Coordinates of C-alpha atoms in Angstrom, one line a residue:
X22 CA -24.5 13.9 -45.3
X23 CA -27.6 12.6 -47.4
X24 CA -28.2 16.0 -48.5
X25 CA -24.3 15.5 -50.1
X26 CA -24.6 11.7 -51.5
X27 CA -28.1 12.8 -53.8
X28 CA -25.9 15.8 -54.8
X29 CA -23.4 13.7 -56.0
X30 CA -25.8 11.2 -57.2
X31 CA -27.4 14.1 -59.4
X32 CA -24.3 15.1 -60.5
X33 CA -22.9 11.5 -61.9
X34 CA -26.6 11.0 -63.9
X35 CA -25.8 14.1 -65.5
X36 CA -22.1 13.2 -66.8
X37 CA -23.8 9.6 -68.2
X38 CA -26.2 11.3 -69.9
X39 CA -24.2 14.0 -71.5
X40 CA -27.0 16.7 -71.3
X41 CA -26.0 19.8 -69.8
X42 CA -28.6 21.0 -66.9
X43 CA -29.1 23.6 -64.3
X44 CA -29.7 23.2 -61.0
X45 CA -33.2 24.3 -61.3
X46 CA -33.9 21.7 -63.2
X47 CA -33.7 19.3 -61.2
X48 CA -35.2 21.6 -58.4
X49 CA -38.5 21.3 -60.5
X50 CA -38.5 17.2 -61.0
X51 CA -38.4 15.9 -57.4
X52 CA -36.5 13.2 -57.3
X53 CA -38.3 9.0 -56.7
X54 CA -38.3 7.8 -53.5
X55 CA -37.5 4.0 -55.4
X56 CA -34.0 6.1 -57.3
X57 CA -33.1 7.3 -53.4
X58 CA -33.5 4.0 -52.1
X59 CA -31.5 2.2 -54.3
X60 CA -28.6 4.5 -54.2
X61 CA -28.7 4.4 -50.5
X62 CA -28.6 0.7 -51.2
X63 CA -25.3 0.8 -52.9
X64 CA -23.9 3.5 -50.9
X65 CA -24.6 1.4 -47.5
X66 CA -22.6 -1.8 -49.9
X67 CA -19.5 0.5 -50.7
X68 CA -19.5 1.6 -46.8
X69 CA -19.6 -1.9 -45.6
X70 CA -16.9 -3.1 -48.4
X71 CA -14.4 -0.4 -47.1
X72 CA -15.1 -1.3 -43.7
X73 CA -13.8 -4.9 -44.2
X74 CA -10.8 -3.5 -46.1
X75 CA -9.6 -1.4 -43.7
X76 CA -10.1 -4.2 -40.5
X77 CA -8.6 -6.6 -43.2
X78 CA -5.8 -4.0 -43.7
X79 CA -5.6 -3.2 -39.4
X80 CA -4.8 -7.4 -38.9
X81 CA -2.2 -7.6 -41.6
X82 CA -0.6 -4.9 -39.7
X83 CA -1.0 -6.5 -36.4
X84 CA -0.3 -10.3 -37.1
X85 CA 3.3 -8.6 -39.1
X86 CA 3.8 -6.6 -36.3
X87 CA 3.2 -9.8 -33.9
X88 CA 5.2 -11.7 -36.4
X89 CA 8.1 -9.1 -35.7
X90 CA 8.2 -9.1 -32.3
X91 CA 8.1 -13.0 -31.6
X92 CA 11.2 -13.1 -33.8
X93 CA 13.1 -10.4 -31.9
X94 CA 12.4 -11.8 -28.7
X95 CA 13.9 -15.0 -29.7
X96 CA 16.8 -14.1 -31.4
X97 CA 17.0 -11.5 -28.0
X98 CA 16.5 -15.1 -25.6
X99 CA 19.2 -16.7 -27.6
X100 CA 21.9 -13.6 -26.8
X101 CA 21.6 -14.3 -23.6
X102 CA 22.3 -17.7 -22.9
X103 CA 19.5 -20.6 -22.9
X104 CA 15.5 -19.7 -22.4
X105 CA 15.3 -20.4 -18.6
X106 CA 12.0 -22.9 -17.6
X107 CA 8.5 -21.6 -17.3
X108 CA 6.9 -22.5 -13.8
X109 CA 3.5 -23.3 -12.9
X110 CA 3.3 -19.8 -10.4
X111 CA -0.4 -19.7 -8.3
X112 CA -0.1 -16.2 -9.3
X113 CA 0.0 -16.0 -12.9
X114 CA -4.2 -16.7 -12.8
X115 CA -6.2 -13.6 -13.8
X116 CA -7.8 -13.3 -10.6
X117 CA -5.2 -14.7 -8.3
X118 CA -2.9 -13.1 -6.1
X119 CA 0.5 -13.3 -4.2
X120 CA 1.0 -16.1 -1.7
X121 CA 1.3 -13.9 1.4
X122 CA 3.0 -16.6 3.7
X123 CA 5.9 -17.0 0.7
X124 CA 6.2 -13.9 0.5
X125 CA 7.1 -13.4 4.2
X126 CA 9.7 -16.6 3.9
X127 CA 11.0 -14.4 1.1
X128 CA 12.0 -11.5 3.3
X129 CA 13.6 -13.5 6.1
X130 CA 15.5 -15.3 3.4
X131 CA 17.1 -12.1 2.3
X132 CA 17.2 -10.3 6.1
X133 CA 19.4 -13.4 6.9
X134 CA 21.6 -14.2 3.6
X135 CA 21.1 -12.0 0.9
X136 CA 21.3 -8.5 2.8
X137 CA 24.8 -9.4 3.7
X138 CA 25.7 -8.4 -0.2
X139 CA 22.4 -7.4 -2.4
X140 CA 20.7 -4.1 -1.6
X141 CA 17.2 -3.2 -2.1
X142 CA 17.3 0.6 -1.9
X143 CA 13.8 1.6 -3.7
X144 CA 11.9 -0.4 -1.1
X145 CA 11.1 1.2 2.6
X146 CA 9.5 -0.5 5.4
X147 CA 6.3 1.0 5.1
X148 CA 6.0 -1.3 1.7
X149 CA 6.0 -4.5 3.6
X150 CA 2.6 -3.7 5.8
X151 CA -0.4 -5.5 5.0
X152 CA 1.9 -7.7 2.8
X153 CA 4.1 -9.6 5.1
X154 CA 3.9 -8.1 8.2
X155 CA 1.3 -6.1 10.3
X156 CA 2.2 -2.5 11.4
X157 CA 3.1 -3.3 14.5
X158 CA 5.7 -5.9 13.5
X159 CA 7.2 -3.8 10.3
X160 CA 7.4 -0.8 13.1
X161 CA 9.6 -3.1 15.4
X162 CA 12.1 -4.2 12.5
X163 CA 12.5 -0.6 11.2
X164 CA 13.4 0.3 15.1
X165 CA 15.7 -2.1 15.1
X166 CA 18.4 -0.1 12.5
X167 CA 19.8 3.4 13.1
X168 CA 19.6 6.0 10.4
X169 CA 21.7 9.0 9.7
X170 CA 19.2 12.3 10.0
X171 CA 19.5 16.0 10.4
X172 CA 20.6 18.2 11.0
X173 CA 19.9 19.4 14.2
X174 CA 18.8 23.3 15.2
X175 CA 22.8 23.0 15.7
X176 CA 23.3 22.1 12.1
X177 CA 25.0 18.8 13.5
X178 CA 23.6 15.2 12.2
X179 CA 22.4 12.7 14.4
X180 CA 21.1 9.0 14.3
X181 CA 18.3 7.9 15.4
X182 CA 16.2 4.3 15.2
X183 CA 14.1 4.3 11.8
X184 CA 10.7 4.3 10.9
X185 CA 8.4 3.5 8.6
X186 CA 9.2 5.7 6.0
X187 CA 12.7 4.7 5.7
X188 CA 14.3 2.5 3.3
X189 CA 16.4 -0.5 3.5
X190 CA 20.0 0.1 4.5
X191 CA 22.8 -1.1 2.0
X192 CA 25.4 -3.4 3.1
X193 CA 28.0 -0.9 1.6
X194 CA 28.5 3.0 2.1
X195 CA 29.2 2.7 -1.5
X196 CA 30.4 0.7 -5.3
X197 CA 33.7 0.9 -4.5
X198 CA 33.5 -0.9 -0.9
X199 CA 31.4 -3.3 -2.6
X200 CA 33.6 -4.0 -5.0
X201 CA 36.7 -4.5 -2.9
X202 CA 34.6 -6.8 -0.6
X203 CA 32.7 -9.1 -3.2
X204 CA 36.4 -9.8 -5.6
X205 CA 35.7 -7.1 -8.5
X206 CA 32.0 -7.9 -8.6
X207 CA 29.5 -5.4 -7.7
X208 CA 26.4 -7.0 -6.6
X209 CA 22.8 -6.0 -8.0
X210 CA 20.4 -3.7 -6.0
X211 CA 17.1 -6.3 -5.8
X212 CA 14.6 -3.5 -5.9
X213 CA 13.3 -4.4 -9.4
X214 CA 15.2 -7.0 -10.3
X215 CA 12.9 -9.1 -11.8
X216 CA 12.1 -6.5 -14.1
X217 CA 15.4 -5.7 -15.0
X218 CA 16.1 -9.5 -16.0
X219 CA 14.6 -11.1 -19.2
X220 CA 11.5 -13.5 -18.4
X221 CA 11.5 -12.2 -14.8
X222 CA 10.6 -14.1 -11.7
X223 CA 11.0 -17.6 -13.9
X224 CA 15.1 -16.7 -14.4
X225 CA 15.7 -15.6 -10.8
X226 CA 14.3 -18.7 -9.5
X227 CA 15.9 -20.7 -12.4
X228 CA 19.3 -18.6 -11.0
X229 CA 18.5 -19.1 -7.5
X230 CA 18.2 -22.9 -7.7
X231 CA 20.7 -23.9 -10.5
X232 CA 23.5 -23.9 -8.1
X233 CA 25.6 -27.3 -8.0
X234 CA 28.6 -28.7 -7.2
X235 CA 31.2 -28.4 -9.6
X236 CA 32.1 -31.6 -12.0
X237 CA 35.0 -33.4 -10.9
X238 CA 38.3 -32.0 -12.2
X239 CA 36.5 -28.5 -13.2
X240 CA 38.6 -26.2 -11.2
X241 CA 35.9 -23.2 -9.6
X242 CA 37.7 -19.8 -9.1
X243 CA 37.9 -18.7 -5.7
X244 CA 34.9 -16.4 -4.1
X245 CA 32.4 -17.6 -6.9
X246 CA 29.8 -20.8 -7.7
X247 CA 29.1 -23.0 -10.4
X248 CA 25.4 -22.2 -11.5
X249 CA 24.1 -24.2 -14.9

């Protein structure tokens, strides 16, 4: 590379001066150390002057980019209704975690009201070890439900209690039954729902907490609740 900027060095003195020489010419002058120096000097500026260019190029590109993206999210938020609150979560720290305890309340919340309707299909028992429960517990609650296997060496299917690897059962055997039992509405599997909803955990618990009584002399239709 230094062999290549004196070569090009060599070459620009020659077009300045207008005198046409060979290259052993200047194979026979040896070039001063103080000429090699001070083009180094000004090839090190040039390298450093393009360096801030192209970072001062790289963060117009990012704050536009930024600039783009904060836009689309709000005009995103406003499609869907009012920006739900932001809540102080002990989790959101960098080196915090999940409040173990709440999350157990969680799970007997929806064993005992939200099973009834809401499926969580992509989660199995063996998920809920170490998390909520010990082994030994989540192994007695995955007993407690029977599970279609098989077949047999008869080619016949049998049930047997679950296990571990087995996943929560749904309330329905499938949309249609769900349908017909919930009015026309088919309620969400709650696997990943708070990925599947805009601003997450914030706008379930904003949901799950923003239901009221309705106004008096609003008329509610039957089978459904007045959230705001």
């Amino acid at each position: 590379m230094r062999f290549g900027k004196v070569g090009r060095f060599i070459d620009q003195i020659i077009r300045q001066s207008g005198v046409n020489r060979t290259a052993s010419d200047f194979k026979a002058a040896p070039l001063s150390p103080a000429l090699l120096s001070k083009h180094g000097q000004d090839g090190s500026g040039s390298t450093g002057m393009m360096s801030l260019k192209v970072f001062a190029l790289l963060g117009a590109g990012a704050s536009g980019l930024l600039s783009c993206a904060t836009v689309a999210y709000s005009s995103d938020e406003a499609e869907h209704g009012l920006e739900c609150p932001s809540y102080p979560w002990p989790h959101k720290g960098i080196l915090s975690s999940y409040d173990h305890a709440s999350i157990r309340r969680g799970h007997q919340v929806y064993q005992q009201v939200c099973a009834s309707c809401h499926s969580m299909s992509l989660i199995s028992y063996r998920d809920l070890v170490g998390v909520a429960y010990t082994e030994e517990e989540t192994k007695a609650m995955a007993a407690e439900i029977e599970v279609v296997d098989g077949p047999n060496d008869e080619g016949e299917m049998f049930t047997r209690p679950g296990k571990l690897s087995d996943r929560f059962p749904e309330p329905y055997p499938n949309e249609q039954a769900a349908r017909f039992a919930n009015g026309g509405a088919y309620p969400p599997d709650l696997s990943l729902i708070t990925k599947a909803r805009h601003n997450g955990q914030n706008y379930v618990f904003a949901l799950l907490t923003g239901y009221r009584d309705p106004p008096a002399g609003v008329m509610v239709i039957s089978a459904s609740k007045l959230s705001v």
